[in-house]
PDB file of C-alpha atoms in Angstrom:
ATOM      1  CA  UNK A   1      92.817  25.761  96.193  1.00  0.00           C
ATOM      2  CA  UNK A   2      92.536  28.920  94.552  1.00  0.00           C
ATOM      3  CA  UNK A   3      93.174  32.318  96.537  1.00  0.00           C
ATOM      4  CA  UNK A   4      91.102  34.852  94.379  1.00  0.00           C
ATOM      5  CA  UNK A   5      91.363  38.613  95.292  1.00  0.00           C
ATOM      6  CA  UNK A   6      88.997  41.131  93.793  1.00  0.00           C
ATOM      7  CA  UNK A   7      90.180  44.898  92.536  1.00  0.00           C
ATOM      8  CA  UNK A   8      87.019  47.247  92.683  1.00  0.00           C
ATOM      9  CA  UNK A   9      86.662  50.430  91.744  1.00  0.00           C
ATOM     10  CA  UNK A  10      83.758  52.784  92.116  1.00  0.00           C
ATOM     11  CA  UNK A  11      82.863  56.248  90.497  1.00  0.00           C
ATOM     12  CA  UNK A  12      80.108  57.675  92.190  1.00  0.00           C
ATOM     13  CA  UNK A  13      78.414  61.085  91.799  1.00  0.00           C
ATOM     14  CA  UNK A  14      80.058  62.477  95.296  1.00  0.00           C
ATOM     15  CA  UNK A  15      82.081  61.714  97.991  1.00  0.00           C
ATOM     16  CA  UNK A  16      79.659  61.481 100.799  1.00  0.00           C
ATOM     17  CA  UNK A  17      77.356  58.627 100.668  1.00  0.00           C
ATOM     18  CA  UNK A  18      74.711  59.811 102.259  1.00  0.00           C
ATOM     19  CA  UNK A  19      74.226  62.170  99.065  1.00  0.00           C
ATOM     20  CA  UNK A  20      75.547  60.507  96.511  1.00  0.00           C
ATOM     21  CA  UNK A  21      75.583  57.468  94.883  1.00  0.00           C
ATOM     22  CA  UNK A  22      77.775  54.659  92.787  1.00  0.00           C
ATOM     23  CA  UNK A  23      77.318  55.041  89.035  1.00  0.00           C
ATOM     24  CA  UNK A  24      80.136  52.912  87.546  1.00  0.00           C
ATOM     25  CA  UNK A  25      81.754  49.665  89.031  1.00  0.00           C
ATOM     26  CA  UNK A  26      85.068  47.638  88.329  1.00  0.00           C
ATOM     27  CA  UNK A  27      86.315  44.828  89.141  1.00  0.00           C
ATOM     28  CA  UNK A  28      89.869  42.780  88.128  1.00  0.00           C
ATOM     29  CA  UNK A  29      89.704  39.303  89.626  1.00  0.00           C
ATOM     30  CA  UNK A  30      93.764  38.793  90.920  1.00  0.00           C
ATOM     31  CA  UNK A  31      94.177  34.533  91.613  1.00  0.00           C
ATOM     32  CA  UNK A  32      96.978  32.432  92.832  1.00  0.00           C
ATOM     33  CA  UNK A  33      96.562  28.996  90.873  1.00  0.00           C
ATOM     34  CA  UNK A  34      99.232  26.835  90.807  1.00  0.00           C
ATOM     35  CA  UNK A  35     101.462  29.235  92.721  1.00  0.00           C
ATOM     36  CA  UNK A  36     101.030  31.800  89.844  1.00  0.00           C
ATOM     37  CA  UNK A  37      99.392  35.319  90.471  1.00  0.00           C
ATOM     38  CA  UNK A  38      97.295  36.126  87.433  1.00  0.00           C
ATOM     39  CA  UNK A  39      95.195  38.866  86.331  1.00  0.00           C
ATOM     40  CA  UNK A  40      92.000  38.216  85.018  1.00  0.00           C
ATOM     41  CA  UNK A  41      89.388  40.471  82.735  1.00  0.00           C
ATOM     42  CA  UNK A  42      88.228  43.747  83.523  1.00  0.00           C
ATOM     43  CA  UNK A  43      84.330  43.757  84.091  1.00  0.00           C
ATOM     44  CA  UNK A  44      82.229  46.952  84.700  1.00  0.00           C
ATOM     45  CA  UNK A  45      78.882  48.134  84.906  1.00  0.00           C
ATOM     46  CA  UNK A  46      76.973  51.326  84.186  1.00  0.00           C
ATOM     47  CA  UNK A  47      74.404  52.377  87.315  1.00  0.00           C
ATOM     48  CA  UNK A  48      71.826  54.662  86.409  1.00  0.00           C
ATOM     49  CA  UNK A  49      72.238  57.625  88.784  1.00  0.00           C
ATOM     50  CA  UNK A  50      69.085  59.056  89.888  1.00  0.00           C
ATOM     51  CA  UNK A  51      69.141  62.881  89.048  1.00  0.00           C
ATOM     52  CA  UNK A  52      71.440  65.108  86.478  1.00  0.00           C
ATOM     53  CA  UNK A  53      75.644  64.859  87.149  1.00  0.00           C
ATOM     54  CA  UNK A  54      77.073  67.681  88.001  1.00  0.00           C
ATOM     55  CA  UNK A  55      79.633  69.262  86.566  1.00  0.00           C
ATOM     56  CA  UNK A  56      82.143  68.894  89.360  1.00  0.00           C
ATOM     57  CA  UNK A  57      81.314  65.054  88.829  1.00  0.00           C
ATOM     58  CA  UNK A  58      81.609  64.903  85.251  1.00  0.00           C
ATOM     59  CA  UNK A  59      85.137  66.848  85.596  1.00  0.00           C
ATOM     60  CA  UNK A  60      86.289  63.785  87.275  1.00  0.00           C
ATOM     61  CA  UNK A  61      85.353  60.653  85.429  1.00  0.00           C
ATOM     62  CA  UNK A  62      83.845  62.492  82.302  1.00  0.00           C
ATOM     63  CA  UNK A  63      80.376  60.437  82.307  1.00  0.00           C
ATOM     64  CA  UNK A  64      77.472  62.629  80.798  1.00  0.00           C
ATOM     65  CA  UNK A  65      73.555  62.381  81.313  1.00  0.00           C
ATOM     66  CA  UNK A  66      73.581  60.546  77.838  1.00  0.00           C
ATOM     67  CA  UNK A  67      75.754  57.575  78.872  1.00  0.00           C
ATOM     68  CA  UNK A  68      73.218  56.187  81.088  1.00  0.00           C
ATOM     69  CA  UNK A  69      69.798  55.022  79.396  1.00  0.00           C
ATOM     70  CA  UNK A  70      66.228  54.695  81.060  1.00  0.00           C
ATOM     71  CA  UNK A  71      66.736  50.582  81.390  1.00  0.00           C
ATOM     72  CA  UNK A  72      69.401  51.134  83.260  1.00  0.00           C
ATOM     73  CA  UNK A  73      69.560  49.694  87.207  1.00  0.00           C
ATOM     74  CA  UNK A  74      70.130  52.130  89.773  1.00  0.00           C
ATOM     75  CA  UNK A  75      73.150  50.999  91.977  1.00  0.00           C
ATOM     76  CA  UNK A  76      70.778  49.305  94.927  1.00  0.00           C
ATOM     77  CA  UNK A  77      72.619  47.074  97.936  1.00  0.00           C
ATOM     78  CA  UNK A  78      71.459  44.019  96.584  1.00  0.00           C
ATOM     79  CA  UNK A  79      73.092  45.008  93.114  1.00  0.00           C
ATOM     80  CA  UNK A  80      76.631  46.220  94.148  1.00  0.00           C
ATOM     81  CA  UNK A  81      76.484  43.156  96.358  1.00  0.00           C
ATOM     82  CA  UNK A  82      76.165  40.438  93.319  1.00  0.00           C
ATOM     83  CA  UNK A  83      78.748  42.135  91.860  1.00  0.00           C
ATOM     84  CA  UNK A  84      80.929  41.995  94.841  1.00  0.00           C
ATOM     85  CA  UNK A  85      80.266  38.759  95.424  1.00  0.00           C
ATOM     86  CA  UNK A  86      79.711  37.500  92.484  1.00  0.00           C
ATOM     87  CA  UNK A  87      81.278  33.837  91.424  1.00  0.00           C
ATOM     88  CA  UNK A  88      84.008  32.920  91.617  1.00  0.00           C
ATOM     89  CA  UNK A  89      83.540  33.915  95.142  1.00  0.00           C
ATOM     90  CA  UNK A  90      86.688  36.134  96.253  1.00  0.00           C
ATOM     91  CA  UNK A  91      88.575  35.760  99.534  1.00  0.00           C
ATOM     92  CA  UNK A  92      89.421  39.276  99.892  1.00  0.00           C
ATOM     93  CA  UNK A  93      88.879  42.535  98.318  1.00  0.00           C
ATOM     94  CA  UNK A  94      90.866  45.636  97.256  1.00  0.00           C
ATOM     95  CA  UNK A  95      90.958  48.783  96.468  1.00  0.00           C
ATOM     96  CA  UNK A  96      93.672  51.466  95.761  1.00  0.00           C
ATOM     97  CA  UNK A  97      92.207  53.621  98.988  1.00  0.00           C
ATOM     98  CA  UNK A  98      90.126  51.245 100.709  1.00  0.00           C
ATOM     99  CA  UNK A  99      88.636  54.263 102.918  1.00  0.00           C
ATOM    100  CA  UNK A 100      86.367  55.630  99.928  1.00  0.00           C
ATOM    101  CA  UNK A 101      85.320  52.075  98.529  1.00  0.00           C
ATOM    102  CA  UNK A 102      84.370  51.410 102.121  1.00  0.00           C
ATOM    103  CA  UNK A 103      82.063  54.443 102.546  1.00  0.00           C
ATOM    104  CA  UNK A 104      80.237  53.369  99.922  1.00  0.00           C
ATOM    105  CA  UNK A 105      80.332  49.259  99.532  1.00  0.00           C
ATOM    106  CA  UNK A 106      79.346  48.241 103.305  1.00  0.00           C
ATOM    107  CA  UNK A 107      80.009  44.760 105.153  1.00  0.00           C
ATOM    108  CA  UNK A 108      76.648  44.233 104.654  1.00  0.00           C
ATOM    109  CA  UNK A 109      76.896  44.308 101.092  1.00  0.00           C
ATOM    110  CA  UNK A 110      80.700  42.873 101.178  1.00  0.00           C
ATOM    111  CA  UNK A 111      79.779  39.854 103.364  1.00  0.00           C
ATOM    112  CA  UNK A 112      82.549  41.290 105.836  1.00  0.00           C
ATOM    113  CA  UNK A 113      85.210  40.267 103.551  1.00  0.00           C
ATOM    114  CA  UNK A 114      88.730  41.850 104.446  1.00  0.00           C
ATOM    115  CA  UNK A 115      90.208  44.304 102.533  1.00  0.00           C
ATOM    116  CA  UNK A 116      93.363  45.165 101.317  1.00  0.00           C
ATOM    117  CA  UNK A 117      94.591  48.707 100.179  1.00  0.00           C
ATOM    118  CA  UNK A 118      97.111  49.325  97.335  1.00  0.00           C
ATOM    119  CA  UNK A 119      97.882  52.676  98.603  1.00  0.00           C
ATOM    120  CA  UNK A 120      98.855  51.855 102.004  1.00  0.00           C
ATOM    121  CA  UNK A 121     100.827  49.008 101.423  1.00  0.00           C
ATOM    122  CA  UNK A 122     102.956  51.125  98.433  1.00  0.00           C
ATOM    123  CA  UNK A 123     103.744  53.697 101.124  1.00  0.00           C
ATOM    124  CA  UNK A 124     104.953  50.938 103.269  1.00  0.00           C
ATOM    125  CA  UNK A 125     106.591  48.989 100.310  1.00  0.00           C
ATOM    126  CA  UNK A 126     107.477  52.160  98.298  1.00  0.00           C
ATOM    127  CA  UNK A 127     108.141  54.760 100.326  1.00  0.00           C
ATOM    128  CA  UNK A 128     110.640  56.385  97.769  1.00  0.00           C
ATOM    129  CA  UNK A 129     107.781  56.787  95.462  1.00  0.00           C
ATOM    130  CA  UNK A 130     107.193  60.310  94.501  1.00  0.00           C
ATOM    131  CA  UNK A 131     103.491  59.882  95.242  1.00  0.00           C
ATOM    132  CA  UNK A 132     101.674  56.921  96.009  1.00  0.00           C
ATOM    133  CA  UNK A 133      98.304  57.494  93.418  1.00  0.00           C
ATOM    134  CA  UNK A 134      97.198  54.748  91.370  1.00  0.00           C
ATOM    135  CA  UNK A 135      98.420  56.817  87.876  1.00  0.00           C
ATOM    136  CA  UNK A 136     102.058  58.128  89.634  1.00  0.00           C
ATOM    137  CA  UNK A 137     102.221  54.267  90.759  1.00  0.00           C
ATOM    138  CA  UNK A 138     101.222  53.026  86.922  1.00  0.00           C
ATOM    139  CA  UNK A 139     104.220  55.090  85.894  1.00  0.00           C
ATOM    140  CA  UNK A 140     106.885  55.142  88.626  1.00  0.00           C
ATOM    141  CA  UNK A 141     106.636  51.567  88.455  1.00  0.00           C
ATOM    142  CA  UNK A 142     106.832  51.346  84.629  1.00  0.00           C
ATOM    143  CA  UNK A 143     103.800  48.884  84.695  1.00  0.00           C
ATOM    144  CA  UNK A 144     103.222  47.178  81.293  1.00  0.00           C
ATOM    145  CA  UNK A 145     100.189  47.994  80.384  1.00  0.00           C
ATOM    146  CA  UNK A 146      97.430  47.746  77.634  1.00  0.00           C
ATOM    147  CA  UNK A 147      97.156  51.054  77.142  1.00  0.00           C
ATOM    148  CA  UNK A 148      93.207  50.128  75.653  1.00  0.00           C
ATOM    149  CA  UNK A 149      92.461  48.823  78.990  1.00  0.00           C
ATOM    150  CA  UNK A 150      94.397  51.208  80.880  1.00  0.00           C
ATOM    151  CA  UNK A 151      92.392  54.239  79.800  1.00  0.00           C
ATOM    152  CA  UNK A 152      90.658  56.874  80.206  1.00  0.00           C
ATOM    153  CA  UNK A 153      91.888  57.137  83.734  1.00  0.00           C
ATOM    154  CA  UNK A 154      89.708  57.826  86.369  1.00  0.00           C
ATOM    155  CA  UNK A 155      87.079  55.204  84.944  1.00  0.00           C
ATOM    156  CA  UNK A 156      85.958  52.434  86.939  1.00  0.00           C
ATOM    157  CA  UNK A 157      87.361  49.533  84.915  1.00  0.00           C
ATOM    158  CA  UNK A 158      90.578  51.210  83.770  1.00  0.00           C
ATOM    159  CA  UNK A 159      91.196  52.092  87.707  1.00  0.00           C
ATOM    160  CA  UNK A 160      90.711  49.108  88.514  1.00  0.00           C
ATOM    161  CA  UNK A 161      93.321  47.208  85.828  1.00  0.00           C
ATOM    162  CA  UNK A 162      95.886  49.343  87.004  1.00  0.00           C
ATOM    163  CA  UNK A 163      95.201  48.985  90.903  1.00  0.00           C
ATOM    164  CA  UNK A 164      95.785  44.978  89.464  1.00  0.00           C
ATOM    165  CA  UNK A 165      98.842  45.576  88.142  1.00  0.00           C
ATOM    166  CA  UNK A 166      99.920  47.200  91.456  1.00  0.00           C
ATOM    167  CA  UNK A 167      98.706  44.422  93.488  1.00  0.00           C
ATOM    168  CA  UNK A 168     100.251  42.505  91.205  1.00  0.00           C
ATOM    169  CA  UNK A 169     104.271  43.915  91.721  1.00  0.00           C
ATOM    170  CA  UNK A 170     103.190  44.035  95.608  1.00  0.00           C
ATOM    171  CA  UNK A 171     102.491  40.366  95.868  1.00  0.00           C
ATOM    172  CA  UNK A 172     105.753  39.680  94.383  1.00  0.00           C
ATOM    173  CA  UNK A 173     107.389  41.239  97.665  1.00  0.00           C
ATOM    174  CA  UNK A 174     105.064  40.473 100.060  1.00  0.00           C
ATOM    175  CA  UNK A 175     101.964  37.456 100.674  1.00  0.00           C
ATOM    176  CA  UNK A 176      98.373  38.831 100.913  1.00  0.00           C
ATOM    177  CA  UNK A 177      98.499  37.890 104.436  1.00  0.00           C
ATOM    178  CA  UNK A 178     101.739  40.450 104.996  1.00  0.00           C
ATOM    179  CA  UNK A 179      99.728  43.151 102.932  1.00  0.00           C
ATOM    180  CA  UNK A 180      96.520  42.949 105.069  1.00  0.00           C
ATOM    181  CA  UNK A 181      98.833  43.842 107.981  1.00  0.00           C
ATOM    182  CA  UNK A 182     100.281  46.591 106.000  1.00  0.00           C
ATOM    183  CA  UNK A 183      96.780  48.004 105.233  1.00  0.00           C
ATOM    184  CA  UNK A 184      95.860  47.363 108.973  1.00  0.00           C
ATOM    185  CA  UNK A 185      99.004  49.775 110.238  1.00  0.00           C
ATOM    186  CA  UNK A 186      98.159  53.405 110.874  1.00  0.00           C
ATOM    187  CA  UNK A 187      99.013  55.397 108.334  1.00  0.00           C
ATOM    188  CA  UNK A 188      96.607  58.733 108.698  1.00  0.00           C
ATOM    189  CA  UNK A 189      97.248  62.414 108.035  1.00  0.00           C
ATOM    190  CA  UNK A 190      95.077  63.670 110.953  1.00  0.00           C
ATOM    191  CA  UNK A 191      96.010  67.543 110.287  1.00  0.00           C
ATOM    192  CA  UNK A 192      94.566  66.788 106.939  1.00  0.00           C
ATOM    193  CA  UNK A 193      91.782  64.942 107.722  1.00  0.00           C
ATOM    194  CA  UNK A 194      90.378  67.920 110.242  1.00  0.00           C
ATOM    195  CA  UNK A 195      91.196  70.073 107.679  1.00  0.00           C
ATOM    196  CA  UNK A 196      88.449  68.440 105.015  1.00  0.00           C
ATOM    197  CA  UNK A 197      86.211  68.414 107.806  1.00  0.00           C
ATOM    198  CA  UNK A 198      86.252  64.604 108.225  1.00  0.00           C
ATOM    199  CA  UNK A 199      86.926  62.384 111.412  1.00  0.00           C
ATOM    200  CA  UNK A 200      90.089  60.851 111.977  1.00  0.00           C
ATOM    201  CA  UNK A 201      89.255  58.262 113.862  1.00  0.00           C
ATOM    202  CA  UNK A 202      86.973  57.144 111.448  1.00  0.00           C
ATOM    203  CA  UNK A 203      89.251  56.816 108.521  1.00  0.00           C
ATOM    204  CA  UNK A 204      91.468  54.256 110.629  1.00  0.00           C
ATOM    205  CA  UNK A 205      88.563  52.370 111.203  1.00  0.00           C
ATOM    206  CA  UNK A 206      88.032  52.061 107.680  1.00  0.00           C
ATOM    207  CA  UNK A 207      91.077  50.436 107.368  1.00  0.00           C
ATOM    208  CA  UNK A 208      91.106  47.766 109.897  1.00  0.00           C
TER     209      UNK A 208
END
């Protein structure tokens, strides 16, 4: 039997769901066959968003108005969902910081799959790391990379090859099982979560 874990990424036009929505997604299928972890291809997919980016948006990810064409879907439920979902069926998901893929990708749309997150099990695995971002991570770890697929950073499907790569030194040290606990443990800056206004509380139950 195949274990399949998916690596998503999202860019998105904010950080607050509620006013913003997901215009790029990637995904890196990880799968244990034959006892062997392997990384499959990178697939994204433009979403149409549905007014002008701004340009505290475009300074992040670098998408323009004139990347996205009228045919274009917007990124509905039912969309993100078949992409999530999508065969091969995965057994779990993950993200390099589960908490913002969460806010936007819902268990209604994940099928209440379990998550695992990248960045909390490298602070548990890593904790020597200078910092624990998915590009420090790339780097620190001297990941060999395609550097084709690897950039521009801060896109969807490059994100997500790297976040693969990641997952991909971390299930050498530790079973998906061990690094679901790992993402389960409490790991929260509170004083910095008040500080940007958001709840505490809630971040930790984005990660269990």
């Amino acid at each position: 039997m195949t274990l399949r874990l998916r690596v998503i990424d999202l860019e998105t036009t904010g950080a607050h769901p509620l006013s913003s929505e997901v215009i790029e997604f990637g995904a890196v299928d990880v799968f244990c066959d034959n006892d062997t972890w392997q990384i499959g291809d990178v697939r994204t997919r433009l979403f149409r968003p549905s007014g002008p980016l701004t340009p505290e948006t475009q300074a992040v990810h670098h998408l323009m108005d004139e990347d996205f064409t009228p045919d274009m879907p917007h990124a509905t439920p039912e969309a993100l969902s078949s992409l999530i979902l999508g065969d091969p069926a995965p057994d779990m998901l993950v993200a390099h910081h589960i908490a913002f893929e969460r806010h936007f990708l819902t268990d209604a749309m994940t099928g209440g799959l379990p998550w695992l997150c990248t960045l909390r099990a490298s602070q548990k695995l890593w904790p020597e790391a200078p910092r624990h971002t998915n590009q420090i991570l790339r780097y620190w770890l001297g990941l060999d990379l395609d550097r084709h697929l690897a950039s521009p950073a801060h896109r969807a499907g490059p994100d997500a090859y790297v976040t693969a790569h990641i997952l991909m030194r971390q299930l050498a040290l530790a079973s998906p099982e061990e690094l679901f606990r790992l993402t389960q443990s409490r790991h929260v800056r509170r004083g910095a979560a008040l500080r940007a206004g958001r709840d505490p509380y809630r971040q930790e139950q984005l990660f269990g």
